[in-house]
PDB file of C-alpha atoms and ligand atoms in Angstrom:
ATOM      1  CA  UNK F   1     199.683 137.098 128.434  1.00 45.00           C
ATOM      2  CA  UNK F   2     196.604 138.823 126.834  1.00 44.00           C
ATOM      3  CA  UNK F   3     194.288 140.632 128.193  1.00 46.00           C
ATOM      4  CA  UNK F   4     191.910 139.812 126.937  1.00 49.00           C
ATOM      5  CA  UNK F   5     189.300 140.208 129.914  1.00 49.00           C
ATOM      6  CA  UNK F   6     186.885 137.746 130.449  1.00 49.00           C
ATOM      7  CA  UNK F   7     184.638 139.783 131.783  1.00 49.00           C
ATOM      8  CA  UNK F   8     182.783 141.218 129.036  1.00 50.00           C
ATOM      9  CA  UNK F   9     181.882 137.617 127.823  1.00 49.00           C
ATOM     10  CA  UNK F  10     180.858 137.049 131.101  1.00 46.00           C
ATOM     11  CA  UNK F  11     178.989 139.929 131.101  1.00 47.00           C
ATOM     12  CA  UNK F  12     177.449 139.536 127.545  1.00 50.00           C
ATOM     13  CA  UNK F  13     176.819 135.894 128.415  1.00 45.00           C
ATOM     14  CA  UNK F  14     175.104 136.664 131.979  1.00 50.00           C
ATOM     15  CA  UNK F  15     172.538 139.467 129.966  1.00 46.00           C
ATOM     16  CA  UNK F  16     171.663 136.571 127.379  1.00 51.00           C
ATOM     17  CA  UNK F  17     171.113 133.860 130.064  1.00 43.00           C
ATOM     18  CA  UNK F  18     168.951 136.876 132.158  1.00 44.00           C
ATOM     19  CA  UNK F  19     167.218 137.602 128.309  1.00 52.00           C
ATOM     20  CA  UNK F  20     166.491 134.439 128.194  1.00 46.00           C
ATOM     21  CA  UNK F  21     165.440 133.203 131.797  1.00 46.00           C
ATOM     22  CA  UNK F  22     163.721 136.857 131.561  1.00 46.00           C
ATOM     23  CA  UNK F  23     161.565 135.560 128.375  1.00 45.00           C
ATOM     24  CA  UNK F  24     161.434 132.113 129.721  1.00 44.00           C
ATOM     25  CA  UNK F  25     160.145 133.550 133.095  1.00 44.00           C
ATOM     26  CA  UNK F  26     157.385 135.407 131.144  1.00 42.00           C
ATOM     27  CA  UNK F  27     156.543 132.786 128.886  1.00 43.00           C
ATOM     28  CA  UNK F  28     155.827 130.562 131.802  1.00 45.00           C
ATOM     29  CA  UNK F  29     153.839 133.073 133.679  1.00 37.00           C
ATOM     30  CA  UNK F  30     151.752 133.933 130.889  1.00 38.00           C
ATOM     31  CA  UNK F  31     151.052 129.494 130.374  1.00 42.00           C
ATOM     32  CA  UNK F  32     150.806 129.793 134.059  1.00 42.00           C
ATOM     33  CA  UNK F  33     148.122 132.649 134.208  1.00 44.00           C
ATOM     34  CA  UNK F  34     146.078 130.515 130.892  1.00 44.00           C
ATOM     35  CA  UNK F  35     146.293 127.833 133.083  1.00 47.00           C
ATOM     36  CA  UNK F  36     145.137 129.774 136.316  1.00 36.00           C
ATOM     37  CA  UNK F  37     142.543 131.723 134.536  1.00 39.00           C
ATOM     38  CA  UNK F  38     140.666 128.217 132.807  1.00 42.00           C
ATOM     39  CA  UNK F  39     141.049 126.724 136.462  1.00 39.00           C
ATOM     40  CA  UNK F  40     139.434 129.791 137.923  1.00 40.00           C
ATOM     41  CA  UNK F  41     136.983 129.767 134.505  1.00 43.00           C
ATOM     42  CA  UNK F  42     137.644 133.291 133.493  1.00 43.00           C
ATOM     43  CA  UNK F  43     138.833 132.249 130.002  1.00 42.00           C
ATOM     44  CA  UNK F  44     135.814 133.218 128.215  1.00 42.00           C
ATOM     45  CA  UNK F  45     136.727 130.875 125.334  1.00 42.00           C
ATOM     46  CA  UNK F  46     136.951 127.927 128.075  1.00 39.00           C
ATOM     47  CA  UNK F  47     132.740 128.436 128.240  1.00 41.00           C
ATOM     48  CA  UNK F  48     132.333 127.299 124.211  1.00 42.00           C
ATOM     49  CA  UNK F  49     134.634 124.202 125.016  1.00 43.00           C
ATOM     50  CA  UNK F  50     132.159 121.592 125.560  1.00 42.00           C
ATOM     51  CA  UNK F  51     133.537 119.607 128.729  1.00 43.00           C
ATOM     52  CA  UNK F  52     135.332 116.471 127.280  1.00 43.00           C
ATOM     53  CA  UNK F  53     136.757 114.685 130.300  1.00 41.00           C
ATOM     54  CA  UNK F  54     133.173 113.382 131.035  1.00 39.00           C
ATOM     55  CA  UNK F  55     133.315 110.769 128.674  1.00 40.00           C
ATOM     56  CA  UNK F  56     133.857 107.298 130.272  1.00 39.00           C
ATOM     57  CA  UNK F  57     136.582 105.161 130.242  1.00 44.00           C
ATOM     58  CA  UNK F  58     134.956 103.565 127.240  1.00 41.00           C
ATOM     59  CA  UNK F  59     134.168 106.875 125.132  1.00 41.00           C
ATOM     60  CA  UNK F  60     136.263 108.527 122.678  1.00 44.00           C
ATOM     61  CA  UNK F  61     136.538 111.610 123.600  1.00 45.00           C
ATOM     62  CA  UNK F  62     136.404 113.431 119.879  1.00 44.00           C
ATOM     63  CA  UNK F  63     139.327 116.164 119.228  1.00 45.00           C
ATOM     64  CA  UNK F  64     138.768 119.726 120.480  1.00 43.00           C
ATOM     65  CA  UNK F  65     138.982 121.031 116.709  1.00 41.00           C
ATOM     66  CA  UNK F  66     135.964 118.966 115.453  1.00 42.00           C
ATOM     67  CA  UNK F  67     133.864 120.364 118.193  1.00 40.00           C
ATOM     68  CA  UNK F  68     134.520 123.800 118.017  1.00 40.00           C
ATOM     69  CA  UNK F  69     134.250 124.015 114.131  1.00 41.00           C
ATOM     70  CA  UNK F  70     130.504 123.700 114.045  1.00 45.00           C
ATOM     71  CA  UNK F  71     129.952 125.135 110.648  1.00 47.00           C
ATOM     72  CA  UNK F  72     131.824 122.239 108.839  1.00 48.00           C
ATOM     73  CA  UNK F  73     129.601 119.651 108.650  1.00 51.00           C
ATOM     74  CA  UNK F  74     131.695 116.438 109.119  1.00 53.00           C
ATOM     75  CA  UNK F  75     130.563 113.312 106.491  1.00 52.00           C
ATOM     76  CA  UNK F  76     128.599 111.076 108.064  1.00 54.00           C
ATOM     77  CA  UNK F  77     130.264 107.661 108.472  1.00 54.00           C
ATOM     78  CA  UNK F  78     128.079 104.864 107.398  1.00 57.00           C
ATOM     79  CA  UNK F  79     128.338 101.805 109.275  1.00 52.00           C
ATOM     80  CA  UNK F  80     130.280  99.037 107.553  1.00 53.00           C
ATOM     81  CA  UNK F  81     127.843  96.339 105.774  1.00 52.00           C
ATOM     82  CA  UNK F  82     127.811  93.703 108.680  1.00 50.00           C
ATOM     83  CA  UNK F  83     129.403  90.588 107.244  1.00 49.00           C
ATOM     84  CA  UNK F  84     127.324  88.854 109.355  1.00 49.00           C
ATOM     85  CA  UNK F  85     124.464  86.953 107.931  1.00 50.00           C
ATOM     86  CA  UNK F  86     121.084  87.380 109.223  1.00 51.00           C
ATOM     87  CA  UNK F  87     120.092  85.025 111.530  1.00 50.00           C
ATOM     88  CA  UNK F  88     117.231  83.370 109.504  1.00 55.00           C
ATOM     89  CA  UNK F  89     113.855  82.979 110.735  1.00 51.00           C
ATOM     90  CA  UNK F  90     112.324  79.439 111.704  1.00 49.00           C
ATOM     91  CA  UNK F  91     110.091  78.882 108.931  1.00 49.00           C
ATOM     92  CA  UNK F  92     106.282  77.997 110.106  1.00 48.00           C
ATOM     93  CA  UNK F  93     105.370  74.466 108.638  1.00 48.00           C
ATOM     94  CA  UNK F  94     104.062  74.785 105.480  1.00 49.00           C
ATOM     95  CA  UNK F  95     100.451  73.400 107.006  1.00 45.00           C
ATOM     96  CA  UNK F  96     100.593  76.214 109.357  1.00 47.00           C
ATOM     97  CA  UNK F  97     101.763  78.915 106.938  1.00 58.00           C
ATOM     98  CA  UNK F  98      99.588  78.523 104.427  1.00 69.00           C
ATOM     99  CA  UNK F  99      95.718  78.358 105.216  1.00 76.00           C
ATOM    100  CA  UNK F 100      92.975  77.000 102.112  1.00 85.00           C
ATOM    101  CA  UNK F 101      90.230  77.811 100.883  1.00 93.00           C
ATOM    102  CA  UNK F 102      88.392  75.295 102.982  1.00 92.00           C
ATOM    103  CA  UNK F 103      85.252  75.397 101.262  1.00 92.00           C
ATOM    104  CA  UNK F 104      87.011  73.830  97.929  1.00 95.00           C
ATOM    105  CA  UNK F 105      89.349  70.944  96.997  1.00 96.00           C
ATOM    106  CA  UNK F 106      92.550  73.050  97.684  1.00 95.00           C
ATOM    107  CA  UNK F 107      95.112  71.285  99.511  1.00 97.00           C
ATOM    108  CA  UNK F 108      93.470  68.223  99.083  1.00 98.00           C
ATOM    109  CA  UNK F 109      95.507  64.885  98.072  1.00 98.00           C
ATOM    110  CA  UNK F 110      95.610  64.102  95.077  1.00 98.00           C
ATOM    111  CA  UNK F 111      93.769  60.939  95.397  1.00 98.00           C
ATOM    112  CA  UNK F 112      91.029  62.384  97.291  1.00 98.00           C
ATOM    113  CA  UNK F 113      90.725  65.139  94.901  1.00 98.00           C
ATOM    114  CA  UNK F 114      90.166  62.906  92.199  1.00 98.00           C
ATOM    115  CA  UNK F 115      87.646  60.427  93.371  1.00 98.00           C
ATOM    116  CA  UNK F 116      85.486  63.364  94.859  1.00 98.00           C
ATOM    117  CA  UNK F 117      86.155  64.953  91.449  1.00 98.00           C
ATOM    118  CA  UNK F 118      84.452  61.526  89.755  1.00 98.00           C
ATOM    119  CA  UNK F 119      81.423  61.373  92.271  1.00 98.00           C
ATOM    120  CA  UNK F 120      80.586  64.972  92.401  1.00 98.00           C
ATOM    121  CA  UNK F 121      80.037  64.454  88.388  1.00 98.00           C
ATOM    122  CA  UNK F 122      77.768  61.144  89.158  1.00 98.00           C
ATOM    123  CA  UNK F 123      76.016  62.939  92.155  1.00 98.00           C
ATOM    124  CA  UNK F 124      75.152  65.325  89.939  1.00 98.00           C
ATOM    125  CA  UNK F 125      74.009  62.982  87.666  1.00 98.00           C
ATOM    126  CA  UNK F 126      71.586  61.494  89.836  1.00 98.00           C
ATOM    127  CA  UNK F 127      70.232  65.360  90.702  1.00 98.00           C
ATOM    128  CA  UNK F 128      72.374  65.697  94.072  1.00 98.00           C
ATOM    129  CA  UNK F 129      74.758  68.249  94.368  1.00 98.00           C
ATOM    130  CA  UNK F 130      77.938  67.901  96.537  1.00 98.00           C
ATOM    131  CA  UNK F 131      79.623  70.464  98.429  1.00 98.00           C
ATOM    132  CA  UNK F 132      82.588  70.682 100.510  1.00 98.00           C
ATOM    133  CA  UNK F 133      82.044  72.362 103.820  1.00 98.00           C
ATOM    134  CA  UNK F 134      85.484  71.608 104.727  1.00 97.00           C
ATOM    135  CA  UNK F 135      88.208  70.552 103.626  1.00 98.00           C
ATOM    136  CA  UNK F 136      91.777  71.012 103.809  1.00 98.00           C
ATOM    137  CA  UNK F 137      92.569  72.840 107.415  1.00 97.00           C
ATOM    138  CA  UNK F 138      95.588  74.690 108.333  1.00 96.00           C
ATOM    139  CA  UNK F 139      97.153  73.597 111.521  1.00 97.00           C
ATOM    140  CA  UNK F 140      95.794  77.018 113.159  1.00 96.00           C
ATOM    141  CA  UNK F 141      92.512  76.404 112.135  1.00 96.00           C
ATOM    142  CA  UNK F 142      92.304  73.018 113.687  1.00 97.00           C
ATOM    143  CA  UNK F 143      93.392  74.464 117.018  1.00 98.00           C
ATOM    144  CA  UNK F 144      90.840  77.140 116.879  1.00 97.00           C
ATOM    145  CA  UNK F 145      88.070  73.885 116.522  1.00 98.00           C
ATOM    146  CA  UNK F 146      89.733  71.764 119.106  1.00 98.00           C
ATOM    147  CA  UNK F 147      89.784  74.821 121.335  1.00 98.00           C
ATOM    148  CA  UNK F 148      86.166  75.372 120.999  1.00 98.00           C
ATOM    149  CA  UNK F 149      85.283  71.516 120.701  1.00 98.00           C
ATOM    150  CA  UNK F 150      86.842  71.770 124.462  1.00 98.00           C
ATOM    151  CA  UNK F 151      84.542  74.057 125.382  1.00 98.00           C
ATOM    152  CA  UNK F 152      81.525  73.254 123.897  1.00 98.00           C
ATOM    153  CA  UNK F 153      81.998  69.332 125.408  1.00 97.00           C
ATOM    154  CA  UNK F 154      83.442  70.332 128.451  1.00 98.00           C
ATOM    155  CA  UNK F 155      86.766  67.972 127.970  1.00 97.00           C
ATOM    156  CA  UNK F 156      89.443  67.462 125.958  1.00 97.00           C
ATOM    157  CA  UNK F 157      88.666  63.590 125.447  1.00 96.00           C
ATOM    158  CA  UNK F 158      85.008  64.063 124.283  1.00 97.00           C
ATOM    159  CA  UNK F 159      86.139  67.303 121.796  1.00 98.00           C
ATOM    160  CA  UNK F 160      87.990  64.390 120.052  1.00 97.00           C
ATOM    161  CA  UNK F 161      85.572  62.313 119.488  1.00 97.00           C
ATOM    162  CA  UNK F 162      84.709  65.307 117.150  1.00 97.00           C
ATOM    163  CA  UNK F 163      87.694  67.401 116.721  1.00 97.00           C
ATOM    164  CA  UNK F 164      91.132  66.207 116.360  1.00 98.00           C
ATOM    165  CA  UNK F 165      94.390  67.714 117.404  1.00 97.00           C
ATOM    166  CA  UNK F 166      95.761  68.721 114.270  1.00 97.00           C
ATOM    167  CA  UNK F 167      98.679  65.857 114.439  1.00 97.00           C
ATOM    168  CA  UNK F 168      96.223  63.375 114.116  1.00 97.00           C
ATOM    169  CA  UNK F 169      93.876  65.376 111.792  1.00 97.00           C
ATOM    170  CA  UNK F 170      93.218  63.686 108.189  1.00 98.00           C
ATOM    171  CA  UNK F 171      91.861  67.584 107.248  1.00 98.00           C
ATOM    172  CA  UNK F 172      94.985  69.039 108.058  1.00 97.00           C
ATOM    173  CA  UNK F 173      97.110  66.730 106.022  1.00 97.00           C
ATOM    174  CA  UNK F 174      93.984  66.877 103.090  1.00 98.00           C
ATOM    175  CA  UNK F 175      93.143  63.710 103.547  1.00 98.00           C
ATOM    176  CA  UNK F 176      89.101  63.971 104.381  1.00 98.00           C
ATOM    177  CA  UNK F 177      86.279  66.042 103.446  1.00 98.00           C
ATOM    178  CA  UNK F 178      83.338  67.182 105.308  1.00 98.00           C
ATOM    179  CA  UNK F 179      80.077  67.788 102.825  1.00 98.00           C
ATOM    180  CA  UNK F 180      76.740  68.697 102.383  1.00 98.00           C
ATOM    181  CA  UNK F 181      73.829  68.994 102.539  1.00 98.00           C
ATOM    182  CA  UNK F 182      72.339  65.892 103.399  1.00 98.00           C
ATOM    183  CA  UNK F 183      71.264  64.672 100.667  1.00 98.00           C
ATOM    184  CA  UNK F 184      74.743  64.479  99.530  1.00 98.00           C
ATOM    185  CA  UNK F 185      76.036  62.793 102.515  1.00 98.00           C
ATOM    186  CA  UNK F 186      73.304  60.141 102.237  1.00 98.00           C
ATOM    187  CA  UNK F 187      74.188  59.612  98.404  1.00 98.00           C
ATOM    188  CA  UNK F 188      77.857  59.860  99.179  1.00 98.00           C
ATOM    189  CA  UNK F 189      77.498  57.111 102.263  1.00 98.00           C
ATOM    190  CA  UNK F 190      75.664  54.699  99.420  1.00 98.00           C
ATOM    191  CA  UNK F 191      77.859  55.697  96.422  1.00 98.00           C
ATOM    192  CA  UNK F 192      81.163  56.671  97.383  1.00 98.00           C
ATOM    193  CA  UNK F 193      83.165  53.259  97.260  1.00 98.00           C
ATOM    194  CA  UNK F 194      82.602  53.085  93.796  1.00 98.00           C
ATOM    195  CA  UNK F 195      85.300  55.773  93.336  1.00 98.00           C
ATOM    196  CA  UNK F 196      86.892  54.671  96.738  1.00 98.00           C
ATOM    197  CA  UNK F 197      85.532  57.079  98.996  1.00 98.00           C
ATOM    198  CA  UNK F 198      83.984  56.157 102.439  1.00 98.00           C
ATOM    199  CA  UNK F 199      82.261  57.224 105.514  1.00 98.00           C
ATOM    200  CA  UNK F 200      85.063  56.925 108.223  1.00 98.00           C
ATOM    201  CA  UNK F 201      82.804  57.631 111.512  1.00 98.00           C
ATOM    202  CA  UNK F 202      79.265  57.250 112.835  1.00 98.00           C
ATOM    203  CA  UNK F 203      78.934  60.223 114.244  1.00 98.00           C
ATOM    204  CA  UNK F 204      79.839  61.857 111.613  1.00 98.00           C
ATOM    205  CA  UNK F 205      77.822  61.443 108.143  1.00 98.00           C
ATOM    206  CA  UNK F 206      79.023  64.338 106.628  1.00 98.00           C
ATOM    207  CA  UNK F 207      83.177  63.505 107.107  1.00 98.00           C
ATOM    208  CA  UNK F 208      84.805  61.521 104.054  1.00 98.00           C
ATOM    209  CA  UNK F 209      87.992  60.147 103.203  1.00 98.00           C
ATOM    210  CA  UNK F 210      89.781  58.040 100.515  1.00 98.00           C
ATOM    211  CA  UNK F 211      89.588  54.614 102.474  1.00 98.00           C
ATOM    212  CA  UNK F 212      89.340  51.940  99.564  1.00 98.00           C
ATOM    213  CA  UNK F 213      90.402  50.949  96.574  1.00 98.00           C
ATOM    214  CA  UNK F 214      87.506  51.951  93.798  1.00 98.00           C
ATOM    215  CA  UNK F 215      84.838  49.866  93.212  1.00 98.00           C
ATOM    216  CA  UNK F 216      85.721  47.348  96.458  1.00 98.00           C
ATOM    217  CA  UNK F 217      83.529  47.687  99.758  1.00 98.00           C
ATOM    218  CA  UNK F 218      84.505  50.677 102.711  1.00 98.00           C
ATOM    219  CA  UNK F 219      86.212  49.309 105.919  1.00 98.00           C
ATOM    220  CA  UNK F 220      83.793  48.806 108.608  1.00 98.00           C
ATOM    221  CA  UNK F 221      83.071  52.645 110.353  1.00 98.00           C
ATOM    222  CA  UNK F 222      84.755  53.645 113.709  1.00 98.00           C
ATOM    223  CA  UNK F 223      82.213  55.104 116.202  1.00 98.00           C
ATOM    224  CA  UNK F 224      83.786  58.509 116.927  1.00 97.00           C
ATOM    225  CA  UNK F 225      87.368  59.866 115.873  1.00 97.00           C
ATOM    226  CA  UNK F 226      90.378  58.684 118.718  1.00 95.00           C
ATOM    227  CA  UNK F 227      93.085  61.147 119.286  1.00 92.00           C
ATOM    228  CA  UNK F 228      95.746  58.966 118.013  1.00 84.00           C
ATOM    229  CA  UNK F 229      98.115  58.236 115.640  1.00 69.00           C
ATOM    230  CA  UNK F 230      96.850  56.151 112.624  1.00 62.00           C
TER     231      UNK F 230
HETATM  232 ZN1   ZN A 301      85.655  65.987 108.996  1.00 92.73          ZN
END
């Protein structure tokens, strides 16, 4: 038998488990009143916490320490290089791009360029000087003409009989010249198939193009331009 009495362990064990329910108790009232007083908004320090649960499902909503240490100033990420290439841009048509000096034999064929090269020199010559009013159009250009052709005529069908759409333009692909003054287009009209170069229209002395072979005779001339394909 001992007598050893219980008791006193029950005793010392009952004060610890009241300690500790005791701290417990507190420690969950004082959460409890934290909790109470942000609820109620009498936490001062709740006012400087910006509100996070705004955010939408999508958002991140950013950690409470980055936002209340202001002073730090966080490293700005930089957006990954996108591996994604460009999308490239359609490329005008080189006709359309690139506009000429109109007035001179840039853009012109080769062939044309040439042969107006050899009878400019015997024009002048003969004491006539040639000079191109027009020659190689960009495809803009040629729809700023039609356009006011169209008005000027009243339809599109009689603009064309001057103007051309610029698919079916010979200036546009540098294939014709327009000159002046008339002198030259009269020596031009009487010349030019010696260096293969002829009057294409009848209403038109001043418009030229490479239509023969040197030195043989110009295809008979068209009355007006067509809008068509050659
Ligand atoms: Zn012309």
């Amino acid at each position: 038998m001992t007598n050893e009495p219980p008791p006193r362990r029950t005793i010392s064990v009952r004060t610890r488990l009241l300690s500790v329910t005791g701290v417990v108790a507190v420690a969950s009232l004082l959460i409890w009143h934290s909790q109470l007083a942000d609820l109620l908004d009498l936490n001062p320090a709740a006012d400087k916490q910006p509100v996070v649960g705004g955010s939408g499902p999508g958002g991140t909503a950013p950690p409470a320490v980055e936002l209340s240490v202001k002073a730090t100033p966080q490293p700005v990420k930089m957006p990954p290089p996108s591996k994604k290439p460009t999308k490239p841009t359609p490329k005008p048509t080189k006709s359309a791009q690139v506009s000429y000096d109109e007035s001179s034999d840039e853009g012109l064929t080769p062939r044309l360029r040439s042969r107006l090269k050899k009878a400019t020199a015997a024009a002048k010559a003969d004491g006539v000087a040639i000079s191109i009013t027009s020659g190689r159009r960009s495809v803009a250009k040629q729809q700023k003409l039609l356009r006011e052709a169209i008005e000027r005529y009243g339809s599109y069908k009689a603009a064309t009989r001057w103007v051309l759409p610029p698919e079916y333009s010979a200036h546009v692909k540098g294939m014709a010249v327009d000159i002046g003054p008339q002198a030259a287009m009269v020596w031009l009209n009487q010349n030019g198939w010696r260096y293969g170069i002829c009057r294409r229209y009848d209403n038109e002395p001043w418009h030229f193009e490479a239509l023969t072979t040197p030195g043989r005779r110009c295809p008979a001339r068209e009355s007006h331009a067509v809008a068509k394909a050659d």
